[in-house]
PDB file of C-alpha atoms in Angstrom:
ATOM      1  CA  UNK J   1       6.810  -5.139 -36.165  1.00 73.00           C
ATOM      2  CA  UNK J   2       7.583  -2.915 -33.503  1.00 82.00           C
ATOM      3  CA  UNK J   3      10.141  -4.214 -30.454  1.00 85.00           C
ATOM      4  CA  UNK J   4       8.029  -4.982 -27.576  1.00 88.00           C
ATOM      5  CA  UNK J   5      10.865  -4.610 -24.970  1.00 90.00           C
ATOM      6  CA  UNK J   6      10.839  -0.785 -26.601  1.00 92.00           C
ATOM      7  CA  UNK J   7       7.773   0.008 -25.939  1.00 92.00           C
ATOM      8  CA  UNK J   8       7.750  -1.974 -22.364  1.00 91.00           C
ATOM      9  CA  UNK J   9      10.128   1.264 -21.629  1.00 93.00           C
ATOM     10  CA  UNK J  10       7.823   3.818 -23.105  1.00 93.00           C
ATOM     11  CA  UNK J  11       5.206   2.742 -20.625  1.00 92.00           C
ATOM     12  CA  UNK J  12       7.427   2.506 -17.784  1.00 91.00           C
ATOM     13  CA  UNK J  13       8.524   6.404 -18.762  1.00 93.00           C
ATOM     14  CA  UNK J  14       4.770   7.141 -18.784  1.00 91.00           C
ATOM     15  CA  UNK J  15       4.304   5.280 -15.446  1.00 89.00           C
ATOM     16  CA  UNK J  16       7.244   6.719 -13.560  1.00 89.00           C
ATOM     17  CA  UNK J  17       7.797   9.973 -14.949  1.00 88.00           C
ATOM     18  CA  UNK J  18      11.798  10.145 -15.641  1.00 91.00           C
ATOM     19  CA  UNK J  19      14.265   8.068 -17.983  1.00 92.00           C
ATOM     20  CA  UNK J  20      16.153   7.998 -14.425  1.00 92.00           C
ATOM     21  CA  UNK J  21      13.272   6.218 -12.679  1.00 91.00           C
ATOM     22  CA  UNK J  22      12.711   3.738 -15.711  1.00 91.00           C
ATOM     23  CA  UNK J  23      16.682   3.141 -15.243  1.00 92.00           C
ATOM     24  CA  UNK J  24      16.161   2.550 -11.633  1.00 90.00           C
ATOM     25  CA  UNK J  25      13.283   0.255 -11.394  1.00 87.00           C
ATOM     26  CA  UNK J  26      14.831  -1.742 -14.713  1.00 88.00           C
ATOM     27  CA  UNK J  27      18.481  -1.954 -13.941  1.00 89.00           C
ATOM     28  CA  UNK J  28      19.655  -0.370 -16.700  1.00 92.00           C
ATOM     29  CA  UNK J  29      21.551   2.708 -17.409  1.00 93.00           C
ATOM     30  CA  UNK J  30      19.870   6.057 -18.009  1.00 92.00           C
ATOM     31  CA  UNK J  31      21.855   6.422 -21.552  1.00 93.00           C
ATOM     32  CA  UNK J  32      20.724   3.009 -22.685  1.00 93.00           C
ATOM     33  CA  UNK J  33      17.003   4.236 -21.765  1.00 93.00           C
ATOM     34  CA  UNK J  34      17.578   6.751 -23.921  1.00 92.00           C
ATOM     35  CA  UNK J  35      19.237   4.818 -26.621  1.00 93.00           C
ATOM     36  CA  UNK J  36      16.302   2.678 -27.270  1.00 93.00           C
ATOM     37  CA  UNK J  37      13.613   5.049 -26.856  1.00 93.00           C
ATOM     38  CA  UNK J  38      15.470   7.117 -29.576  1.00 93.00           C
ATOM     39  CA  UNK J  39      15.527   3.744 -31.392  1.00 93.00           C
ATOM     40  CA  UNK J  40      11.498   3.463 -30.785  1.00 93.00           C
ATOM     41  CA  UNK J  41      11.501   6.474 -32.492  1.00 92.00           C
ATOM     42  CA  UNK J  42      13.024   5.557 -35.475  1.00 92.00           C
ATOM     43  CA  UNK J  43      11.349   2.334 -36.053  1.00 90.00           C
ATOM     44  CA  UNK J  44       7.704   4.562 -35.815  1.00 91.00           C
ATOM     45  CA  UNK J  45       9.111   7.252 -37.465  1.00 90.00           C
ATOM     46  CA  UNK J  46       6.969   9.529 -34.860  1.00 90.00           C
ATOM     47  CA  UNK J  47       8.227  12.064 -32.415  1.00 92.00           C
ATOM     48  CA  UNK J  48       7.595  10.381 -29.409  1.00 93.00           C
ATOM     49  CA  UNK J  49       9.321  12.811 -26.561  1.00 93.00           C
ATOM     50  CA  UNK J  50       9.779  15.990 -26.383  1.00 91.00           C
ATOM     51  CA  UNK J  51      12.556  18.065 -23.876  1.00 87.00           C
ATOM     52  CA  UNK J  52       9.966  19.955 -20.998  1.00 84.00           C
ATOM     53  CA  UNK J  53      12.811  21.833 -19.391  1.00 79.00           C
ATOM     54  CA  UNK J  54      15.209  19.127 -17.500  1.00 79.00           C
ATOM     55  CA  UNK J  55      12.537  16.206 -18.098  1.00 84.00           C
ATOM     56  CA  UNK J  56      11.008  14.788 -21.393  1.00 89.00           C
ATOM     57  CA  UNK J  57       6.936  14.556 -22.010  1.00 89.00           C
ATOM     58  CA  UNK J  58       5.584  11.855 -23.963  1.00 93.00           C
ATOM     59  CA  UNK J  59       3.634  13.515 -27.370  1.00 93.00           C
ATOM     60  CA  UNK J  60       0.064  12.396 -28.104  1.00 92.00           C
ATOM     61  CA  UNK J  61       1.198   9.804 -30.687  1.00 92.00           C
ATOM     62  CA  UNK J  62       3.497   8.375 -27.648  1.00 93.00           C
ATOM     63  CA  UNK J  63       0.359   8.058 -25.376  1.00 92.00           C
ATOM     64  CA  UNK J  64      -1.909   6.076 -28.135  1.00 92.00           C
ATOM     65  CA  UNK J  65       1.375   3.524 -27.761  1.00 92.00           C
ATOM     66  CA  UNK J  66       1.553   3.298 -24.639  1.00 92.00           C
ATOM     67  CA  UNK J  67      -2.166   2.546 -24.316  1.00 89.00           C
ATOM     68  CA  UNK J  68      -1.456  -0.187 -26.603  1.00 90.00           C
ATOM     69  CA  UNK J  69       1.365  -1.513 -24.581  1.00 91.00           C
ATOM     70  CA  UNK J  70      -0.689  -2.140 -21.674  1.00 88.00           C
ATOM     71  CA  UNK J  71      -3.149  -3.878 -23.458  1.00 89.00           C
ATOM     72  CA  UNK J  72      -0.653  -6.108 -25.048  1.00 90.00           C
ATOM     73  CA  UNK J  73       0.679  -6.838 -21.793  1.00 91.00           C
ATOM     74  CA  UNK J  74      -2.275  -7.658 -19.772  1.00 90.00           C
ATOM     75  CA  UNK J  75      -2.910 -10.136 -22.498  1.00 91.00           C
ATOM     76  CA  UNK J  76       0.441 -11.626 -21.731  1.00 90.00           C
ATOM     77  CA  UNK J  77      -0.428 -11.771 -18.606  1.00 90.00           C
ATOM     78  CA  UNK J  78      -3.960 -13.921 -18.870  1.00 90.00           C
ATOM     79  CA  UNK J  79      -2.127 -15.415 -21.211  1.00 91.00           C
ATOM     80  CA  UNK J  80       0.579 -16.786 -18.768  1.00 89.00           C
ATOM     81  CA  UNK J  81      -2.368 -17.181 -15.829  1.00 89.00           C
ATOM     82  CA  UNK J  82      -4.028 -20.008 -18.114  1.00 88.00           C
ATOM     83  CA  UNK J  83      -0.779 -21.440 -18.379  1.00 87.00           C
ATOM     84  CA  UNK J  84      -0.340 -21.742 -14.546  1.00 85.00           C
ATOM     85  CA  UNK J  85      -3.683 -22.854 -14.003  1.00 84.00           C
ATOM     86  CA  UNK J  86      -3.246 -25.897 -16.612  1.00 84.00           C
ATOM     87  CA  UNK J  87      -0.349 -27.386 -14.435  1.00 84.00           C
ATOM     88  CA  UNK J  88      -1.534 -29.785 -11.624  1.00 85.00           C
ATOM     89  CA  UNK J  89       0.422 -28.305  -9.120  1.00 90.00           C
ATOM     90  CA  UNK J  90       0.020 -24.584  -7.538  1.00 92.00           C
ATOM     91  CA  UNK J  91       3.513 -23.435  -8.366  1.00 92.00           C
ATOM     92  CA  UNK J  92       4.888 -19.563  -8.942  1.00 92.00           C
ATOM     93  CA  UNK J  93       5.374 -16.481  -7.372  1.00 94.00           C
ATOM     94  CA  UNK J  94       3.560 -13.772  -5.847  1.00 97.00           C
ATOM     95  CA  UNK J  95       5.111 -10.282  -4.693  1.00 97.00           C
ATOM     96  CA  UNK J  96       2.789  -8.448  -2.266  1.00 97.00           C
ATOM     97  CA  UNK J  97       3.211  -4.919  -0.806  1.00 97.00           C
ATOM     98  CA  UNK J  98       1.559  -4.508   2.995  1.00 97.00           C
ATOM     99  CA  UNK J  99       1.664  -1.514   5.167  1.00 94.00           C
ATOM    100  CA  UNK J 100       2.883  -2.335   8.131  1.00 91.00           C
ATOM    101  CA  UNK J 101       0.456  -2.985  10.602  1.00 90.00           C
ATOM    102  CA  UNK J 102      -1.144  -5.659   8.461  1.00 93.00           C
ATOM    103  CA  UNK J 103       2.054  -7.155   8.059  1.00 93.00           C
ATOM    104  CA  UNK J 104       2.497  -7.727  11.826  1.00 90.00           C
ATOM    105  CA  UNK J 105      -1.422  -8.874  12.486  1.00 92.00           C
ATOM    106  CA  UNK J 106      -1.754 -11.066   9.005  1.00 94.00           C
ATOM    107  CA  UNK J 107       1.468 -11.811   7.135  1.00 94.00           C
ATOM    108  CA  UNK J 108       3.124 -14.555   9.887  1.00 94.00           C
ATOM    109  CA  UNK J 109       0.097 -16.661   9.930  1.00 94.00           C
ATOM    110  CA  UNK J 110      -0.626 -16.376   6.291  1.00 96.00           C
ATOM    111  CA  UNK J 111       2.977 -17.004   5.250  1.00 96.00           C
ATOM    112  CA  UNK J 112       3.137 -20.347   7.990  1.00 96.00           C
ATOM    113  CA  UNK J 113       0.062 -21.334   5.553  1.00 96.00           C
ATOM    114  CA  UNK J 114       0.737 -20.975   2.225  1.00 96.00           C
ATOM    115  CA  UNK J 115       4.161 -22.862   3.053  1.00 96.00           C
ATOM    116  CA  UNK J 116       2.201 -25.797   4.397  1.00 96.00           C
ATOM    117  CA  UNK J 117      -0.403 -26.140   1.784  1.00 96.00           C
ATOM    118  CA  UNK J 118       1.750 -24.453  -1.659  1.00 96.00           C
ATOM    119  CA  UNK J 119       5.199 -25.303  -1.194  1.00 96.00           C
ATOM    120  CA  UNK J 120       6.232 -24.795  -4.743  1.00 95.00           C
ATOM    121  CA  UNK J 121       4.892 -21.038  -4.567  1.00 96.00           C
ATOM    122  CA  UNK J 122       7.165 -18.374  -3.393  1.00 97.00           C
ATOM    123  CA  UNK J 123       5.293 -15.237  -1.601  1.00 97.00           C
ATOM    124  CA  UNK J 124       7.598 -12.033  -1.211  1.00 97.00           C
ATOM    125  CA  UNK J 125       6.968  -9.379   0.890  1.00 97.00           C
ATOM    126  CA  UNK J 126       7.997  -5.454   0.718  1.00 97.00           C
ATOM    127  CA  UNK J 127       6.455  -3.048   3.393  1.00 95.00           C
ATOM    128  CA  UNK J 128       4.944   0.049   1.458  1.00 93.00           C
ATOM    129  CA  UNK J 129       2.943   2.620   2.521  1.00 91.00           C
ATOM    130  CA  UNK J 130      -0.370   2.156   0.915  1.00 91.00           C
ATOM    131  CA  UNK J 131      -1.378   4.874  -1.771  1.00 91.00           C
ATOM    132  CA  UNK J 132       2.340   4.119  -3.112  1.00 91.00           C
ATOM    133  CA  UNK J 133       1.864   0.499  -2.937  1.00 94.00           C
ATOM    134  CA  UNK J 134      -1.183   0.570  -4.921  1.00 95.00           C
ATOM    135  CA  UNK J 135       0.619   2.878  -7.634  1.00 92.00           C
ATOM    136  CA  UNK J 136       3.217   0.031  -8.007  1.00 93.00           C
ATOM    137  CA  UNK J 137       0.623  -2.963  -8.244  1.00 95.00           C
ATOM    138  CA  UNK J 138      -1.018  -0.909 -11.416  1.00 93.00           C
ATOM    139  CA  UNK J 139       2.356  -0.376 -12.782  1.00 90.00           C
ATOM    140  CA  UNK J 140       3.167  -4.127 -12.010  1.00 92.00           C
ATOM    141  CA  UNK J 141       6.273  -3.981  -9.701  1.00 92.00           C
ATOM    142  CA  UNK J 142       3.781  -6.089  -7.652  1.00 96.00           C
ATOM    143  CA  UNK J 143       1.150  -8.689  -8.036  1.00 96.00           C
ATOM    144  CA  UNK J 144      -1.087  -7.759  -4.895  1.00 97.00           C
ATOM    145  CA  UNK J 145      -1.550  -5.173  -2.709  1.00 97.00           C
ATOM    146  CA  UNK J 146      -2.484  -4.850   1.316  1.00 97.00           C
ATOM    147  CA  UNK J 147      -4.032  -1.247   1.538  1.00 96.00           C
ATOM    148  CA  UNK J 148      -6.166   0.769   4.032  1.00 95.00           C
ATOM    149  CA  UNK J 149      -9.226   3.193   3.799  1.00 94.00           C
ATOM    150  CA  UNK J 150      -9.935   5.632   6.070  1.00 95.00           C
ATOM    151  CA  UNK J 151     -13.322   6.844   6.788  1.00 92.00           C
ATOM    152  CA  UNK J 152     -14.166   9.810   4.348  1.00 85.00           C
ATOM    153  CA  UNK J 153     -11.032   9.235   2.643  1.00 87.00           C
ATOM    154  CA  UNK J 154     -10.869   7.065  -0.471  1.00 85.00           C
ATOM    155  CA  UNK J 155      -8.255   5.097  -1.452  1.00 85.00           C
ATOM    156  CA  UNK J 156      -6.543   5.810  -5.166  1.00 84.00           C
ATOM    157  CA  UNK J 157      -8.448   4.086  -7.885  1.00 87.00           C
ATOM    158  CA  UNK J 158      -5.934   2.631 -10.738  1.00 89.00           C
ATOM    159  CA  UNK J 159      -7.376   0.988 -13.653  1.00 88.00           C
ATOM    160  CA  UNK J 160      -7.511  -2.906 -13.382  1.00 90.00           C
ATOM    161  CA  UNK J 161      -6.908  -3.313 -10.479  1.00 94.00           C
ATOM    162  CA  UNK J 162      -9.498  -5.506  -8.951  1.00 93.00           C
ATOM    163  CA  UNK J 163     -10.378  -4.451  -5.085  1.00 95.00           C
ATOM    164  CA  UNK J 164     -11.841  -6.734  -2.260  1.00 95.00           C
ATOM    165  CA  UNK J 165     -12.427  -6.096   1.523  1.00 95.00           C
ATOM    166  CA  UNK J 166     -10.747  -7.834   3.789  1.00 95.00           C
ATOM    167  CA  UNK J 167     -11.430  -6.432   7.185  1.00 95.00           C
ATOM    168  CA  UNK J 168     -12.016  -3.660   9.248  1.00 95.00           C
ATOM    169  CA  UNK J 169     -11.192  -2.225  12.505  1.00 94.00           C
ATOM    170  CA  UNK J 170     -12.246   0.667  15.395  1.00 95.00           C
ATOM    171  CA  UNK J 171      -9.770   3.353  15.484  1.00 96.00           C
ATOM    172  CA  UNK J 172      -9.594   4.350  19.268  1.00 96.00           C
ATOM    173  CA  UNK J 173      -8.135   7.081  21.351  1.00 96.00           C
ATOM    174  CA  UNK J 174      -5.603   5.353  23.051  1.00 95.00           C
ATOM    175  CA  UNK J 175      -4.104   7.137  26.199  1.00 95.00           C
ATOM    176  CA  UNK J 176      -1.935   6.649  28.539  1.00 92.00           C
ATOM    177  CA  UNK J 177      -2.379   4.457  31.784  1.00 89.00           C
ATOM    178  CA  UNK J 178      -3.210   6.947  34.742  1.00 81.00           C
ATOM    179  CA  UNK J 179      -0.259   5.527  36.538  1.00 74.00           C
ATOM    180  CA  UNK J 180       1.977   6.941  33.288  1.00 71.00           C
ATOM    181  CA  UNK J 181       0.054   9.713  32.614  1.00 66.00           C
ATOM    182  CA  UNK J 182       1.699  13.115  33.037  1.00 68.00           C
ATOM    183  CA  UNK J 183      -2.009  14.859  33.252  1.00 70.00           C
ATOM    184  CA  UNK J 184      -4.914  13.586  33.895  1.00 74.00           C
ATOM    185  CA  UNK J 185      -6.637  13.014  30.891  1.00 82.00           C
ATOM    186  CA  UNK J 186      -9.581  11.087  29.985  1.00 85.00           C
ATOM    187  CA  UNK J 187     -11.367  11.936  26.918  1.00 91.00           C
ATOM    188  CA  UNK J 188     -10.637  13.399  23.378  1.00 94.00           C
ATOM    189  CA  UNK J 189     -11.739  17.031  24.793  1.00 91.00           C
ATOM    190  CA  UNK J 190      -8.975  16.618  27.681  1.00 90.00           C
ATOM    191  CA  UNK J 191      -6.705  15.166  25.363  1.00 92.00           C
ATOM    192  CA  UNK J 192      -6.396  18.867  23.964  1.00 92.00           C
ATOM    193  CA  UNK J 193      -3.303  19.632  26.194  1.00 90.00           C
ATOM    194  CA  UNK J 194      -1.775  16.555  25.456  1.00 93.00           C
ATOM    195  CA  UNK J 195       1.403  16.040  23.191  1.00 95.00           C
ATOM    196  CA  UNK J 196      -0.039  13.853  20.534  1.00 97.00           C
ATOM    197  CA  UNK J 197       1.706  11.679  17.932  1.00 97.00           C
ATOM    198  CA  UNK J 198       0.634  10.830  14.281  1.00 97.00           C
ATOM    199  CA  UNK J 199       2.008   9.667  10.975  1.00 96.00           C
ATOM    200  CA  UNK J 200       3.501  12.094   8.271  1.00 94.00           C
ATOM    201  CA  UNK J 201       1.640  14.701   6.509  1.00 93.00           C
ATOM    202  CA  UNK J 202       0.224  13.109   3.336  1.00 89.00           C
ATOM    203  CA  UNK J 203      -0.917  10.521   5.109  1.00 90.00           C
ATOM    204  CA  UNK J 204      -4.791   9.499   5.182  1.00 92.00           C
ATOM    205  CA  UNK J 205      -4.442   8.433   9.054  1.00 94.00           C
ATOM    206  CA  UNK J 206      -2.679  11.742   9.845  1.00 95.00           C
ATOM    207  CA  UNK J 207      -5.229  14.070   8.027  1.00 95.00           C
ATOM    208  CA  UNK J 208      -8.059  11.753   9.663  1.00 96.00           C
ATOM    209  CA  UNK J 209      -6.745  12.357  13.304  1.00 96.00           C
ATOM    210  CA  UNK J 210      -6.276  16.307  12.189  1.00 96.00           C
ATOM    211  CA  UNK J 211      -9.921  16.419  11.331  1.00 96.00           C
ATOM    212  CA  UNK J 212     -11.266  14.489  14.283  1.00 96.00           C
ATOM    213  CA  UNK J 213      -9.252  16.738  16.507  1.00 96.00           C
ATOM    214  CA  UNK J 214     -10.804  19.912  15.203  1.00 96.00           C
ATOM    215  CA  UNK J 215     -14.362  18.499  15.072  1.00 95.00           C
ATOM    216  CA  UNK J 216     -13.947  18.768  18.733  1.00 94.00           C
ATOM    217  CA  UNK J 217     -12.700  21.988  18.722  1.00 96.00           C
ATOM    218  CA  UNK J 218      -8.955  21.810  18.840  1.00 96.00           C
ATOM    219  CA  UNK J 219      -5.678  21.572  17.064  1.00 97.00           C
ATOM    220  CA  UNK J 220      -3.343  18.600  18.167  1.00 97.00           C
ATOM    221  CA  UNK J 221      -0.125  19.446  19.150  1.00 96.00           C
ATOM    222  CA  UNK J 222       1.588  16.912  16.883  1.00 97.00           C
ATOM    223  CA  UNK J 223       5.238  16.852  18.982  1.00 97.00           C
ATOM    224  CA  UNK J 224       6.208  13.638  17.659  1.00 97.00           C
ATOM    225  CA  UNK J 225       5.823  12.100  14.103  1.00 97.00           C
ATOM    226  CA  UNK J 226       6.911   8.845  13.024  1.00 96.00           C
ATOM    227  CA  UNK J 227       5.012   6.293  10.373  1.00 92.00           C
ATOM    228  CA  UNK J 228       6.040   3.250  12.551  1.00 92.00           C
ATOM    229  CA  UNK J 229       3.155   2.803  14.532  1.00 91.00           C
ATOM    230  CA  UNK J 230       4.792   0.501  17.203  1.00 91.00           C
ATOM    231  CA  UNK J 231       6.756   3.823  17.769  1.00 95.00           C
ATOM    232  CA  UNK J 232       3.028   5.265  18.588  1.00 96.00           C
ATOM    233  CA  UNK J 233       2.652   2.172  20.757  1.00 94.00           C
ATOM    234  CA  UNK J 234       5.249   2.927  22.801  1.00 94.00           C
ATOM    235  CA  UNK J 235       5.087   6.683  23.484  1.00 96.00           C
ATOM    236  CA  UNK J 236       1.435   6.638  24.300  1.00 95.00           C
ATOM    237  CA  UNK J 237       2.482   3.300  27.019  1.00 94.00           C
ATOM    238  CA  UNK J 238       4.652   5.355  28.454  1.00 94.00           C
ATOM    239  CA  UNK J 239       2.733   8.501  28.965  1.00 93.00           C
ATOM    240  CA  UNK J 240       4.745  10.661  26.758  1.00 94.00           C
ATOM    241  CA  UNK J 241       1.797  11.061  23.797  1.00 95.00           C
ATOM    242  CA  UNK J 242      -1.996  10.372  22.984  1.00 96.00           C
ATOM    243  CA  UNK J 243      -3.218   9.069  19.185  1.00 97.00           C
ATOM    244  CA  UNK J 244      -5.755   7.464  17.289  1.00 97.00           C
ATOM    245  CA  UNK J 245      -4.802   4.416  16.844  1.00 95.00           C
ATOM    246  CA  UNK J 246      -6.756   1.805  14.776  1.00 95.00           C
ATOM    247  CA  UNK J 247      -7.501  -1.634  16.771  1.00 94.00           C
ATOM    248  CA  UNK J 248      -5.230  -3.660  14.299  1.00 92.00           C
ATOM    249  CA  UNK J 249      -1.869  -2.470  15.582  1.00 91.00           C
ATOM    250  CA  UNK J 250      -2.388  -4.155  19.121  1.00 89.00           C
ATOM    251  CA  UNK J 251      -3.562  -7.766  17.939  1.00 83.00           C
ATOM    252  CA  UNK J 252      -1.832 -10.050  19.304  1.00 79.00           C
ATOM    253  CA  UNK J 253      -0.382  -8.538  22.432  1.00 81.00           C
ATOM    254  CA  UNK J 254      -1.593  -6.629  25.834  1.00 88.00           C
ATOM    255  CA  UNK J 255      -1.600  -3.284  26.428  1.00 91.00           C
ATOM    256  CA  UNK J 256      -1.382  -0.364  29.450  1.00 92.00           C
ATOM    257  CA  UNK J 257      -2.734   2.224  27.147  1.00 92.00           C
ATOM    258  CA  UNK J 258      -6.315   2.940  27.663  1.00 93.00           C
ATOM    259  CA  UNK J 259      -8.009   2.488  24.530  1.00 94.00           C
ATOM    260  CA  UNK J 260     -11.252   4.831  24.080  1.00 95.00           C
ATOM    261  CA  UNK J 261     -14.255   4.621  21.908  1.00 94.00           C
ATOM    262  CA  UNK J 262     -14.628   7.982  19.450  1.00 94.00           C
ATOM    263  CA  UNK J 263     -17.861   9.453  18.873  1.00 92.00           C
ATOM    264  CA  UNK J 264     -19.687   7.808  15.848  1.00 93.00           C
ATOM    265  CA  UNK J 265     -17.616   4.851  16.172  1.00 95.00           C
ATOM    266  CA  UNK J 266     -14.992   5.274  13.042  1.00 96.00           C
ATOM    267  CA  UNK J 267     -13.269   1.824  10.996  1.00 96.00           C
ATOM    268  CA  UNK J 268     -11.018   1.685   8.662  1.00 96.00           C
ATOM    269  CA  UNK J 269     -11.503  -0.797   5.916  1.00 96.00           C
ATOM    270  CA  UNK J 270      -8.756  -3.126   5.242  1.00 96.00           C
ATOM    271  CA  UNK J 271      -8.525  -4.343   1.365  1.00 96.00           C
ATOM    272  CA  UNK J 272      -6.547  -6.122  -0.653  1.00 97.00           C
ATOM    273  CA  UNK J 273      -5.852  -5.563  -4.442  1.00 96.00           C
ATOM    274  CA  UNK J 274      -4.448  -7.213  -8.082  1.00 96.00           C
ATOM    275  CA  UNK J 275      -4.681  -6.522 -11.592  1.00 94.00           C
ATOM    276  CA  UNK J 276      -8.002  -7.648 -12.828  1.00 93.00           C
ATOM    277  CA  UNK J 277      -5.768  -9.333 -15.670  1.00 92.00           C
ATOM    278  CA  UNK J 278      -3.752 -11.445 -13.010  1.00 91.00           C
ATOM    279  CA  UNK J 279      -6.691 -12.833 -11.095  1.00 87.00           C
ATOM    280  CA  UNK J 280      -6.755 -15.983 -12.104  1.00 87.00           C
ATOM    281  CA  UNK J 281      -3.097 -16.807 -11.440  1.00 93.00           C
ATOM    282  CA  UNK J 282      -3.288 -20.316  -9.136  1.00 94.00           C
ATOM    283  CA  UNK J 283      -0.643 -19.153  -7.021  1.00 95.00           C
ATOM    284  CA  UNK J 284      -2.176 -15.325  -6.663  1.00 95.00           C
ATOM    285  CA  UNK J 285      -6.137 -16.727  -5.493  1.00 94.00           C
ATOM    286  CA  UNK J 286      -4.304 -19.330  -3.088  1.00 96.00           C
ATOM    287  CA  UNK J 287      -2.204 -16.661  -1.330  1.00 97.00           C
ATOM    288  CA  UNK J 288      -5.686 -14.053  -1.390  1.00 96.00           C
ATOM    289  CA  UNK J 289      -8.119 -17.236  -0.277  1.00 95.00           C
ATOM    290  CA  UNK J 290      -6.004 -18.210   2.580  1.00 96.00           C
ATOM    291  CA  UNK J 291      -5.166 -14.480   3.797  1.00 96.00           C
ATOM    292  CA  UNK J 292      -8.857 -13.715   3.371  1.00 95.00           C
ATOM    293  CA  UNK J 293      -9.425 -16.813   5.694  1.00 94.00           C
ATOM    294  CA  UNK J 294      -6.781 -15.720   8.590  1.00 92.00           C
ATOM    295  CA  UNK J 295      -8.217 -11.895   8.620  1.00 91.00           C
ATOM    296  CA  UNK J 296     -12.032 -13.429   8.885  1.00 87.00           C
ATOM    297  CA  UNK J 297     -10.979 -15.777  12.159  1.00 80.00           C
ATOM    298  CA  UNK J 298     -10.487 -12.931  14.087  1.00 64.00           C
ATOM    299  CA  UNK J 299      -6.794 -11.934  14.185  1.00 46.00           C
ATOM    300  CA  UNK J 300      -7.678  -8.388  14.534  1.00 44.00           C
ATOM    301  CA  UNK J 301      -9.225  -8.186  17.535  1.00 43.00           C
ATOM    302  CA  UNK J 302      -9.211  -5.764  21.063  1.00 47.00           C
ATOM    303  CA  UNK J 303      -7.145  -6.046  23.616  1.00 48.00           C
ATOM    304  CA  UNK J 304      -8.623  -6.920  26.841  1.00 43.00           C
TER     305      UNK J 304
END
């Protein structure tokens, strides 16, 4: 019989693409990587890699295992949900990624709740940046995932990974106050002279703004660009910037920025996501039922 914890690392090379990431994300060494994939190879009697310049490439006999890996462990998986749900208490743990925004608006509330009504259940929480985040659920570094859509652009699908909406939100113009405001400015077509700030390139809210900017017949100048968005906050309060800014980041708290509606009225859709084979972990529906709950009472709401 073939050693399981073998091919757990030929899927994880599959997944992440070096023997130095698979070392990385497993704590081990990138020699003893190799060492038991070369094992893995011996107990088949199959080439399984083979050198591609400085990296390695899995052969087609390597990608029928690793198919069969993930099978096997998704029914470990069910396997050890029935298990949980068997127990009378609610009792585990559940790792979520959330970008960051939805960690500010959801996460305390949802947190405060889950300690008050599943004690025994640890929740733990890593900020990640969406289309990563939902990378690492499918390859299991986490159990759920907090993720955003933008309007016309779709989220990564993974395999297995079973998707529901949670909430959405305007995205507004927000500008400046007129008492901060270095011009006057107004409206999106006066915003044209404006420094403006947005997230990295790559990212679906920074290619959305792009496009919405040249719709109306301009290109931003993008002076400042920073993925925190309470950075964005800040430099459009104090009359230094202009940006689209989804209603989301200013729950919770007033503003000075003026926040304007866009033409067509755009949301983004707020999701959550799991494997398909870990949905019926106890610990996993509680944390998803009550954050489901907290986002549907109105936490993301407008400013006044």
């Amino acid at each position: 019989m073939l050693e399981i914890r073998r091919l757990i690392l030929l899927r994880e090379l599959a997944v992440r693409g070096t023997i130095a990431a698979v070392a990385e994300a497993l704590n081990f060494t990138p020699s003893a990587v190799s060492q038991q994939l070369s094992q893995l190879e011996k107990e088949t009697g199959t080439q399984l890699l083979r050198k591609a310049g400085r990296r390695v490439q899995l052969t087609p006999q390597a990608e029928v295992l690793v198919e069969s890996v993930g099978e096997v462990l998704d029914t470990l998986e069910r396997a050890e949900t029935r298990l949980q749900a068997a127990a009378t208490r609610v009792t585990g743990r559940v790792r979520v990624a959330v970008f960051q925004s939805a960690a500010l608006a959801f996460m305390p509330t949802t947190l405060r709740a889950m300690a008050q009504r599943h004690p025994d259940v640890r929740v733990e929480m890593v900020q990640r940046e969406p289309e990563e985040a939902l990378r690492e659920t499918w390859a299991r570094d986490f159990d759920m995932v907090i993720a955003e859509q933008y309007p016309a652009h779709a989220a990564p699908h993974h395999p297995g990974l079973d998707r529901r909406d949670l909430t959405t939100d305007a995205i507004r113009l927000a500008l400046p106050s007129e008492t901060e405001s270095l011009h006057p400015v107004d409206s999106l077509d006066s915003a044209r002279h404006m420094p403006w700030v947005m997230e990295p390139r790559g990212a679906a809210s920074r290619h959305f703004a792009e496009q919405v900017c040249r719709v109306a017949g301009f290109e931003p100048d993008v002076r400042y660009e920073t993925a925190d968005l309470q950075a964005h906050m800040r430099l459009v309060e104090s009359g230094n910037a202009v940006a689209l800014i989804p209603d989301l980041i200013w729950a919770g708290r007033e503003t000075s920025a003026r926040l304007l509606q866009l033409t067509g009225s755009p949301r983004r859709t707020i999701f959550t996501a799991q494997r398909t084979a870990g949905a019926a972990s106890p610990a996993a529906r509680a944390f998803r039922d009550i954050l489901e709950q907290k986002a549907s009472s109105g936490t993301a709401t407008r400013p006044a």
